[in-house]
Each structure stands twice: as C-alpha cells, then as structure tokens.
mmCIF file of C-alpha atoms in Angstrom:
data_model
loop_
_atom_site.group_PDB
_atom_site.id
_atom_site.type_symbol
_atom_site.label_atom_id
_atom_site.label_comp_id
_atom_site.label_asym_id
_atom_site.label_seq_id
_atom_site.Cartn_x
_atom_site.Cartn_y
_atom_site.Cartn_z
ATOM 1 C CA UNK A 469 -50.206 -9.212 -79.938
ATOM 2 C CA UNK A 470 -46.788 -10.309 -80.966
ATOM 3 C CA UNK A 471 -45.382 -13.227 -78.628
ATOM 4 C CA UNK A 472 -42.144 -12.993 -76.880
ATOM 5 C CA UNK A 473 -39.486 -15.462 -78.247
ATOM 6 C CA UNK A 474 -37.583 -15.296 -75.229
ATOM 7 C CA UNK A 475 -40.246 -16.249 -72.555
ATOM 8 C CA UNK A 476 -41.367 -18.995 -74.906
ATOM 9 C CA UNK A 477 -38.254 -20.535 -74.103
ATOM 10 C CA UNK A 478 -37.463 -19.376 -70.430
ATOM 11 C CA UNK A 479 -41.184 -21.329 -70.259
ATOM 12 C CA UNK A 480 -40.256 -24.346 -71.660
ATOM 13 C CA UNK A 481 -37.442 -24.604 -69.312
ATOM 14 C CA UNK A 482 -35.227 -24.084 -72.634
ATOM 15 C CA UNK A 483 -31.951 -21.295 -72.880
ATOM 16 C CA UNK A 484 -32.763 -18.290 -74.928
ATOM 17 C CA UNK A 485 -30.137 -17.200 -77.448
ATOM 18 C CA UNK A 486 -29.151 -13.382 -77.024
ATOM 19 C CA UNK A 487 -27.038 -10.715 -79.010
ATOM 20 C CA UNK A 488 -26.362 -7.603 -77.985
ATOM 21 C CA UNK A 489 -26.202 -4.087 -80.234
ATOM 22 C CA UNK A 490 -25.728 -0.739 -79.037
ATOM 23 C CA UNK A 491 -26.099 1.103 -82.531
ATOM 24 C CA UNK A 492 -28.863 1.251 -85.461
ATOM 25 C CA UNK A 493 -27.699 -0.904 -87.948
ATOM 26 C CA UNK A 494 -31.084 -1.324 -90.010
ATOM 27 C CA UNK A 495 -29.527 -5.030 -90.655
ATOM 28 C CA UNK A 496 -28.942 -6.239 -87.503
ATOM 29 C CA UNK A 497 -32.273 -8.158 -86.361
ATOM 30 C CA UNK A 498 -32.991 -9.752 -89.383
ATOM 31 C CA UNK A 499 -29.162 -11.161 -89.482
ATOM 32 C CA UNK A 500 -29.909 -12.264 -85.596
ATOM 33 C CA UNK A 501 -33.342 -13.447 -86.718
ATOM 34 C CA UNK A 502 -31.290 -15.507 -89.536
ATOM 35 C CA UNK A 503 -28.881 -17.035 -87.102
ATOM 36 C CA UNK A 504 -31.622 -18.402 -85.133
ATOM 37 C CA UNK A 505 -31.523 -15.857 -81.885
ATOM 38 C CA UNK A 506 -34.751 -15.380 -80.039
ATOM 39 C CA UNK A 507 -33.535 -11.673 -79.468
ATOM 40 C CA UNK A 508 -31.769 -9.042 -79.010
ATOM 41 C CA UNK A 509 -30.323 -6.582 -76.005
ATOM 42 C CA UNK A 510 -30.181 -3.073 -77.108
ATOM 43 C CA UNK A 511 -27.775 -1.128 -74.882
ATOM 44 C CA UNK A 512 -29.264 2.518 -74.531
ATOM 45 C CA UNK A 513 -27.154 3.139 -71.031
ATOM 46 C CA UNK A 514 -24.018 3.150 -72.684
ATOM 47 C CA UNK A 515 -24.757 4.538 -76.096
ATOM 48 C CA UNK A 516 -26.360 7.289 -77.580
ATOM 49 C CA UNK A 517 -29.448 6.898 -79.227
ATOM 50 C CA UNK A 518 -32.054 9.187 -80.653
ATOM 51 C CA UNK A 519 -35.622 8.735 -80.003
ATOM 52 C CA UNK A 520 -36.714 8.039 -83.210
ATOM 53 C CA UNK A 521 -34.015 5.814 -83.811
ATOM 54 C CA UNK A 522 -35.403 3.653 -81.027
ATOM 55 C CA UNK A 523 -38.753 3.397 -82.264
ATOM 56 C CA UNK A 524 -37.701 2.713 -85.995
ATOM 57 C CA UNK A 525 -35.064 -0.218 -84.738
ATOM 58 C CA UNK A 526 -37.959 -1.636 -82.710
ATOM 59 C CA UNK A 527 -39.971 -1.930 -85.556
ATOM 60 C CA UNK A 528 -37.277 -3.525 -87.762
ATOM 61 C CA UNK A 529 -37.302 -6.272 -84.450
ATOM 62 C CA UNK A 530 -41.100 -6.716 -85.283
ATOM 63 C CA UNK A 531 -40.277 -7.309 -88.723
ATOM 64 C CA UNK A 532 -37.933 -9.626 -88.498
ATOM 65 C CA UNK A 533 -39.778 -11.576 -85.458
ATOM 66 C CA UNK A 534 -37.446 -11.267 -83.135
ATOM 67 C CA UNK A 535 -37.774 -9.799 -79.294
ATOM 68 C CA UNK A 536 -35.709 -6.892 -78.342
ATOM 69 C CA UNK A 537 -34.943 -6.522 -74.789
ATOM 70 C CA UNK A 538 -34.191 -2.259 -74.419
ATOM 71 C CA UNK A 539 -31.814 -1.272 -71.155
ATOM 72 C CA UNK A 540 -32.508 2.600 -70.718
ATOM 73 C CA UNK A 541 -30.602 4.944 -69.530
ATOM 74 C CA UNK A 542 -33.603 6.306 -67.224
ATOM 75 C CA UNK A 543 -35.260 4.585 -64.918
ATOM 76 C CA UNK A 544 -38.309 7.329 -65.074
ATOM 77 C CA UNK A 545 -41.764 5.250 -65.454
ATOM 78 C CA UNK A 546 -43.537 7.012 -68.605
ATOM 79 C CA UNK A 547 -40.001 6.486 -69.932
ATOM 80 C CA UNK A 548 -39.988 3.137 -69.321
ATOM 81 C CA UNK A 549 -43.606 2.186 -70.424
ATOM 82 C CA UNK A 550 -43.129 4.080 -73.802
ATOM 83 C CA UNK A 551 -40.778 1.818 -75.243
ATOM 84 C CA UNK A 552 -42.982 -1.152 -74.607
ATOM 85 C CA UNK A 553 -45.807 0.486 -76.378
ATOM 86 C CA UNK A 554 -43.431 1.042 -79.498
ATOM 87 C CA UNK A 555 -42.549 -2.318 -79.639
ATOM 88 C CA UNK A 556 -39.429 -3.391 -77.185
ATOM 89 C CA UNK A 557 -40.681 -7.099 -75.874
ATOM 90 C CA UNK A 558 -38.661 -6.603 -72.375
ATOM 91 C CA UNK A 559 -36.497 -3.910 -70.560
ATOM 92 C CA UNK A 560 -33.356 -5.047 -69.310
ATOM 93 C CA UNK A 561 -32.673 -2.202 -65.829
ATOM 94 C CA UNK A 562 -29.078 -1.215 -64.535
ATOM 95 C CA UNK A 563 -28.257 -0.992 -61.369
ATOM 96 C CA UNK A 564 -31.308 -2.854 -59.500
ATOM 97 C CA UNK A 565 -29.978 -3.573 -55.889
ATOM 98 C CA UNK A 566 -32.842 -3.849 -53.613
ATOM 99 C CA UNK A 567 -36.118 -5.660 -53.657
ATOM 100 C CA UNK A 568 -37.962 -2.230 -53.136
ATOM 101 C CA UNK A 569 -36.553 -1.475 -56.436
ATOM 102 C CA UNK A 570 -37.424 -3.949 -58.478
ATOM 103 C CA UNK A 571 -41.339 -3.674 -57.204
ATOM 104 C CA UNK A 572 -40.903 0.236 -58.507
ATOM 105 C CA UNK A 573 -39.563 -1.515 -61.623
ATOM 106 C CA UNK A 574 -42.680 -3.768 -61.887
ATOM 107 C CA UNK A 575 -44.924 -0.913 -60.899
ATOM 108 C CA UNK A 576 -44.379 1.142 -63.885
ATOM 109 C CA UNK A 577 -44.147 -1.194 -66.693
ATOM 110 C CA UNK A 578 -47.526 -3.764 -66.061
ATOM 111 C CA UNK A 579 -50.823 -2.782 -66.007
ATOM 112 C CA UNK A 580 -52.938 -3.478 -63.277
ATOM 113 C CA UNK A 581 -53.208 -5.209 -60.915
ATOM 114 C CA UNK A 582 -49.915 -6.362 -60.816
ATOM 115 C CA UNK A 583 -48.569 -2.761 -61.518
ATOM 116 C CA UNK A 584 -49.793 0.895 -62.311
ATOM 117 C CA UNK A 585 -48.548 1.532 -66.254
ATOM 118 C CA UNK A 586 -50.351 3.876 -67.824
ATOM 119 C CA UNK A 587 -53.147 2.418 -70.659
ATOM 120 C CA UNK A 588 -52.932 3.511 -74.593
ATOM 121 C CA UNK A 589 -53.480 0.777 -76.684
ATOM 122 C CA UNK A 590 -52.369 3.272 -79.812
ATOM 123 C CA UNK A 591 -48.710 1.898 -80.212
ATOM 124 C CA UNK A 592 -47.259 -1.144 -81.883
ATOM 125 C CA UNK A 593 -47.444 -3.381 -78.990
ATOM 126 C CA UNK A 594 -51.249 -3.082 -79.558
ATOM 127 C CA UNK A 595 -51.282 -3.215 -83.409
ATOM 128 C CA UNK A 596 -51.929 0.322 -83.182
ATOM 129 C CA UNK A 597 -55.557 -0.321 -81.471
ATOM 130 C CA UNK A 598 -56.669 -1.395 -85.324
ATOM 131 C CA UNK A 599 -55.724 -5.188 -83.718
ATOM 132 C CA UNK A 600 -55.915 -4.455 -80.154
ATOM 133 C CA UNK A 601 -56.871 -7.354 -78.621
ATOM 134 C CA UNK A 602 -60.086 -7.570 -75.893
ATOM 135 C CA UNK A 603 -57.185 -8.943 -73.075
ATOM 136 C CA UNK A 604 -54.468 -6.272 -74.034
ATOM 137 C CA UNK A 605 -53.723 -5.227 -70.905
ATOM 138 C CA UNK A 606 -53.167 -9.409 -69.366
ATOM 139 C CA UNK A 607 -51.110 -10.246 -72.937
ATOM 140 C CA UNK A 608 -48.929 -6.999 -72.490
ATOM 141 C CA UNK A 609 -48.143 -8.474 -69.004
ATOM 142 C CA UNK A 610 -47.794 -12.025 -70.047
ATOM 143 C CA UNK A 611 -45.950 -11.527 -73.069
ATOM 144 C CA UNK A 612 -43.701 -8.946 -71.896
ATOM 145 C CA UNK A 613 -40.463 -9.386 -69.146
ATOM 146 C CA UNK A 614 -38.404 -7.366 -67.086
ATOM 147 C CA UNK A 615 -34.750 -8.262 -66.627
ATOM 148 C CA UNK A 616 -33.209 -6.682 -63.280
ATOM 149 C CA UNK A 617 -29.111 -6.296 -62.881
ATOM 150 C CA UNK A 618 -27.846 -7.926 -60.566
ATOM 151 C CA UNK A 619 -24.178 -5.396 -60.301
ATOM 152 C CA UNK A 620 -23.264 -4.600 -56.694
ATOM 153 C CA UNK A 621 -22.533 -6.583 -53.556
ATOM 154 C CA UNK A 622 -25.927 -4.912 -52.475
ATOM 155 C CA UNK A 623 -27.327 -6.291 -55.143
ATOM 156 C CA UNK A 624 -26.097 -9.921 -54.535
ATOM 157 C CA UNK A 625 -26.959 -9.874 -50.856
ATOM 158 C CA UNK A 626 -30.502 -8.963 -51.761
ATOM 159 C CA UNK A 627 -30.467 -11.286 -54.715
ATOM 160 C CA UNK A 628 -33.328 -13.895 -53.437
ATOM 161 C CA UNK A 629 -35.259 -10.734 -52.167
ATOM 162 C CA UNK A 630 -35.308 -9.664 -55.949
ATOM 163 C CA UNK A 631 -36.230 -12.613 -57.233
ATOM 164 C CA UNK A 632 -39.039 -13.034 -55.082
ATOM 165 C CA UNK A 633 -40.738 -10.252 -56.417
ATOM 166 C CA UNK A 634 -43.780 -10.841 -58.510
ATOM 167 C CA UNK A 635 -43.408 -9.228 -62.250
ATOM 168 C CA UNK A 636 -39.190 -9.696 -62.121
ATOM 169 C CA UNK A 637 -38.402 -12.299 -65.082
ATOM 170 C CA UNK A 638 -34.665 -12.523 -64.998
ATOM 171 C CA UNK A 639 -32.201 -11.785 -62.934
ATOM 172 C CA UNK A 640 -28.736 -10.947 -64.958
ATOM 173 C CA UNK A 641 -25.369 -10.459 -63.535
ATOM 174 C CA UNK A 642 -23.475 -7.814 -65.023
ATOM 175 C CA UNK A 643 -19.905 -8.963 -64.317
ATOM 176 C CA UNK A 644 -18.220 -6.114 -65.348
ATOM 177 C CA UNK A 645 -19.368 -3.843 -62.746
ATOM 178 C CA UNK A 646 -19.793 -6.429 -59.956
ATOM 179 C CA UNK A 647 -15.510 -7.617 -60.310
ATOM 180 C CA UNK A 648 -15.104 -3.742 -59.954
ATOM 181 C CA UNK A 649 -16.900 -3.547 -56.908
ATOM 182 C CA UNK A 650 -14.976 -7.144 -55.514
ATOM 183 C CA UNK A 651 -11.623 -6.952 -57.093
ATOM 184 C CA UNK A 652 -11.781 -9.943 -59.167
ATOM 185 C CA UNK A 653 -11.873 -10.992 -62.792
ATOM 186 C CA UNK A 654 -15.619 -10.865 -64.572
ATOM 187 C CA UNK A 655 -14.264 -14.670 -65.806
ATOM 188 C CA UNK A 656 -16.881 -16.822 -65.359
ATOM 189 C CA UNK A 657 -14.232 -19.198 -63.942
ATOM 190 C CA UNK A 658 -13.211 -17.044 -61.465
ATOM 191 C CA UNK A 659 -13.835 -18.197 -58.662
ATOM 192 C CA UNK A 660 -15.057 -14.507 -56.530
ATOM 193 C CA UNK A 661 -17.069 -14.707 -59.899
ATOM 194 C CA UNK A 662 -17.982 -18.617 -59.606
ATOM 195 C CA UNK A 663 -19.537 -18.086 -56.280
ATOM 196 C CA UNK A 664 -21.711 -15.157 -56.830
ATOM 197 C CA UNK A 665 -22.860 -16.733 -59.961
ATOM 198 C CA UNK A 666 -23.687 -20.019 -57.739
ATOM 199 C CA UNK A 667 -25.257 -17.616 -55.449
ATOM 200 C CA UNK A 668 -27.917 -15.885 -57.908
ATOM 201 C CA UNK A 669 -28.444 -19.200 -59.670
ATOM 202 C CA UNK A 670 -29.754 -20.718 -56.335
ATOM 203 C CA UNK A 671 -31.897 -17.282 -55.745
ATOM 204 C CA UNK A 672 -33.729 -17.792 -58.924
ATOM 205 C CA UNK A 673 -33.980 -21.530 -58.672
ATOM 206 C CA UNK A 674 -35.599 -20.756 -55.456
ATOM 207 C CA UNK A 675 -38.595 -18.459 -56.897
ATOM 208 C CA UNK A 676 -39.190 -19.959 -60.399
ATOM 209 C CA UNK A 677 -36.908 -16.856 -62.134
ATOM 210 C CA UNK A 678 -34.202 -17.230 -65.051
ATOM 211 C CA UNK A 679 -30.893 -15.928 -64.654
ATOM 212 C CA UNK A 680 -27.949 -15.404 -67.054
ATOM 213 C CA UNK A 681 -24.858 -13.110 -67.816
ATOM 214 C CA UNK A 682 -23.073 -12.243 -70.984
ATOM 215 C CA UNK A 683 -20.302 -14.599 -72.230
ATOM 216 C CA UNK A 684 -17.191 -14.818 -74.691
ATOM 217 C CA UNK A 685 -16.834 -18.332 -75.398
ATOM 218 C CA UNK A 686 -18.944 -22.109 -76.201
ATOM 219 C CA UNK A 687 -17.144 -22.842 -72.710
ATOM 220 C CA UNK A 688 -18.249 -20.136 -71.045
ATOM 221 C CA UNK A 689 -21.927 -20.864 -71.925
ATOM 222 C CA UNK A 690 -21.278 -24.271 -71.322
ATOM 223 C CA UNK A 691 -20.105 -23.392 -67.517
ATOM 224 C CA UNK A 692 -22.978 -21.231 -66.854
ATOM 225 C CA UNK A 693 -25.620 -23.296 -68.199
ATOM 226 C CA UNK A 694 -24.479 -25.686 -66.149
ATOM 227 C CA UNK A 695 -25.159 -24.081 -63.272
ATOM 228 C CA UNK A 696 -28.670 -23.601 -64.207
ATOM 229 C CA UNK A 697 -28.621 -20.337 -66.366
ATOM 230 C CA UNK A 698 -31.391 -19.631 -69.402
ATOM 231 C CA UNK A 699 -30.876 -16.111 -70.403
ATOM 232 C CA UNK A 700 -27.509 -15.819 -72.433
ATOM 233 C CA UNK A 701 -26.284 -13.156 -74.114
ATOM 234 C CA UNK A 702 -23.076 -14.485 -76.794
ATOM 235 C CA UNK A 703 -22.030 -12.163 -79.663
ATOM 236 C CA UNK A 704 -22.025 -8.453 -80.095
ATOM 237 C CA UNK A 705 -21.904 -5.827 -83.115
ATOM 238 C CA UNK A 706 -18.775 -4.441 -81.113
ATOM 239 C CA UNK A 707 -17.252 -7.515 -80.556
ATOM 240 C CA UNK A 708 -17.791 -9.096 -84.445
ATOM 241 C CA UNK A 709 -15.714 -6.028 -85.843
ATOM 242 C CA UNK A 710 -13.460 -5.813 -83.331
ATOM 243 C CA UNK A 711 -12.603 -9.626 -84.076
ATOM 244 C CA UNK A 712 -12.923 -9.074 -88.069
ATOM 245 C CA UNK A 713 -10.886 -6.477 -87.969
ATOM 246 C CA UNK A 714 -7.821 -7.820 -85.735
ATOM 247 C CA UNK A 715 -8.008 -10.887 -88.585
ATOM 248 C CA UNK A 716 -7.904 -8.464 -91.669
ATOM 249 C CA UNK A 717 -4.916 -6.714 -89.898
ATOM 250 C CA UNK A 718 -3.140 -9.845 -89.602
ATOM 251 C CA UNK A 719 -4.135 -10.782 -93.111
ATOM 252 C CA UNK A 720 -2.346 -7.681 -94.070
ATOM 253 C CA UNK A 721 0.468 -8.104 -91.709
ATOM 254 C CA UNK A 722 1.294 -11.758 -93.106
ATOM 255 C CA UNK A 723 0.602 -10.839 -96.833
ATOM 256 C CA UNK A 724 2.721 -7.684 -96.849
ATOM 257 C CA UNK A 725 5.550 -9.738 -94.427
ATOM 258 C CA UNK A 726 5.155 -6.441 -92.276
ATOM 259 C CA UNK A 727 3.964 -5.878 -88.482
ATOM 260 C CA UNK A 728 1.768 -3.116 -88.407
ATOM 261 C CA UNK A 729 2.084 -3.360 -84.029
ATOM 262 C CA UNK A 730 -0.079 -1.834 -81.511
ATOM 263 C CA UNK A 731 -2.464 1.183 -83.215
ATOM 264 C CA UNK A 732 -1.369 4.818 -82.960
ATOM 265 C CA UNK A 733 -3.654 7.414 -81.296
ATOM 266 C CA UNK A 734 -2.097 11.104 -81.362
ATOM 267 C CA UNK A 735 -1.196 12.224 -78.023
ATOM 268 C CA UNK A 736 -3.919 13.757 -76.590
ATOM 269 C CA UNK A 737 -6.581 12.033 -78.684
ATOM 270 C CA UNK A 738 -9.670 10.714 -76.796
ATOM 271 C CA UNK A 739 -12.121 9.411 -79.473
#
C-alpha cells in the first residue's frame, strides 16, 4: 500500500509542502511532484467535478507519487470512504465545528475498531486486491489522514475538543470563512486572525495533532510556522494564472506604451 508523503513528514515533526487545484489538469501532480510537494489539496466543495474525473486525477497522484488530500462537497459516509478506495491519501472536511462531528468524520472513513468504513479491498488503495496486503485494513488507517476545518467561532471554541479526538490528523483554519464570521482580515498578521491562529496552534500542541492554513507569501509561512504549524498549503492553479497573466498584461501594456486598465465585463455578465 502506497505511503502517505504528508504523514511521513507531520511524523517526523517536519512541515509538509501543499498545493492546491480545483480542476483536472492531467499535468498538475507530476509538476507538484517535480517541485518537490508532498501533495496536493483538491477542492471538490467549490468546484465542479465529475466522478470519473476524480478517480482518473487520483490515479495520475499515484503515478506521480504524490498524496492528494480530496475536500468533498458531501459529508455522506459511502461518499467519503469511496474516494479513499480510489486512491485520495486524506480528506480534507468543511465546516467541522464540534467534536461530535469530527468522531462521525472518523467513523466513516477507518475501519475498525477505530471507526465503521465499509471493507472492499478491490480499489487502488488496495492494489486492486491483486497486492492487497494481509494488514489492509491497519495500513489504510495508518497511512491515511483526515484534515478537519477549523471555520466558525464554534469551531474555534471547540478547537481542543476536536483535536482530542482519536483518528483527526490536522486541524486547518480556513481563514476566509472564519474573518467573515469575526469581521477581520484572513491576514495571517492580523491580529483577530493572530490570536485564533495562536489559539488552534496550542489545541493541537496539546493532543499531538498538526495544524496549518493556506498562505500567499515566504513571510506568511514563515509567521505561521513559527507558531508551530506543519500542514501548509502555498501555491494554487488559480493563483499561478491569475499572477502570469496580470505580468503578460503588463508586458503588453509596457511594450505597446498603452494601459489596457481594469477588464471589461458586459453589463449584466456573471461568468
């Protein structure tokens, strides 16, 4: 059974190097693999993807030897436990704000006895059954990880709750949501946002549990890791063309000596 990049470093008290992707581009794990990434989150609660799209870009993952971490759009058990039989080496959940949550959470995706996922040894996590290992069931639960959201001032007040729970790997703010729910900036130097970060970092430091949030910047990392965090995500398919293509339209601006200005979208036009 494939090993999971990520926990081997969470393990060795090391950070793990994420990306994030929210489409199939058939290229994108073994350019993450390349630029030495121990995985990658695939965003399925904000974009659309088709079934078989999943289960072909989590092969690509295996290919390239490099863990994907899935975030669903369901929270539905035989959901859940299906993409870790095709393949996905941990599930990132939205939305997780009480510890009787995150034990439902650990409930459906490990086998027994620390949860109640349902046994088929037929999919890729198990080599298909040709290379099923005798211990499947303990590896699947060893080498596999459940990240929990940590989004809502619910959330953060039950924060060391969450963590205590046996089976939850990571803990990982999503600051976008949580700065909407406590009017402040998702900056990791702000400081509403410094002290809830300082609050799950001493939850997980309590119970033995990584914890990490997306970032924009070397500084950024640098400020969270800092406080103790393992699990960062740093660089996006969205956010690489966005960037390359602000740069090409200034290339164009300063070549042509034009402004092109702010983009036009036809009244009325949503995308």
């Amino acid at each position: 059974m494939r090993k999971s990049k990520i926990l081997a470093k969470l393990r060795a008290g090391k950070v793990a190097r994420i990306c994030c992707c929210g489409s199939p581009i058939a290229f994108f794990p073994a350019m993450a693999a390349h630029f030495h990434y121990d995985g990658i989150w695939l965003d399925g609660e904000h974009r659309a993807w088709e079934a078989r799209e999943i289960e072909t870009m989590l092969g690509r993952h295996h290919a390239a030897d490099i863990d994907c971490m899935w975030r669903p759009p369901t929270k539905e058990k035989n959901g859940l436990y299906r993409l870790l039989e095709d393949g996905a080496a941990g599930l990132m959940i939205p939305h997780v704000s009480t510890a009787e949550e995150a034990r439902a959470l650990v409930n459906a995706i490990k086998f027994p006895p620390l949860g109640d996922r349902g046994f088929c040894g037929g999919g890729r996590d198990a080599d298909y059954w040709i290379g099923k290992p005798a211990d499947y069931t303990d590896q699947a639960n060893r080498e596999t990880f459940l990240t929990v959201q940590i989004e809502t001032p619910q959330a953060l007040e039950n924060a060391e709750a969450i963590a205590a729970v046996p089976g939850v790997d990571i803990l990982f703010l999503g600051p976008g949501d949580m700065s909407l729910r406590l009017g402040c900036s998702p900056a990791v130097n702000d400081p509403v946002m410094m002290d809830v970060q300082k609050q799950i970092a001493a939850a997980c430091r309590t119970h033995g549990k990584a914890w990490g949030r997306p970032v924009g910047t070397a500084a950024d990392a640098k400020a969270i890791i800092d406080l103790g965090a393992q699990f960062i995500v740093h660089g996006s398919e969205f956010g690489a063309v966005h960037a390359h293509f602000t740069a090409c339209a200034a290339d164009f601006d300063s070549i042509l000596n034009e402004t092109a200005g702010a983009p036009v979208i036809p009244e009325g036009k949503t995308y």
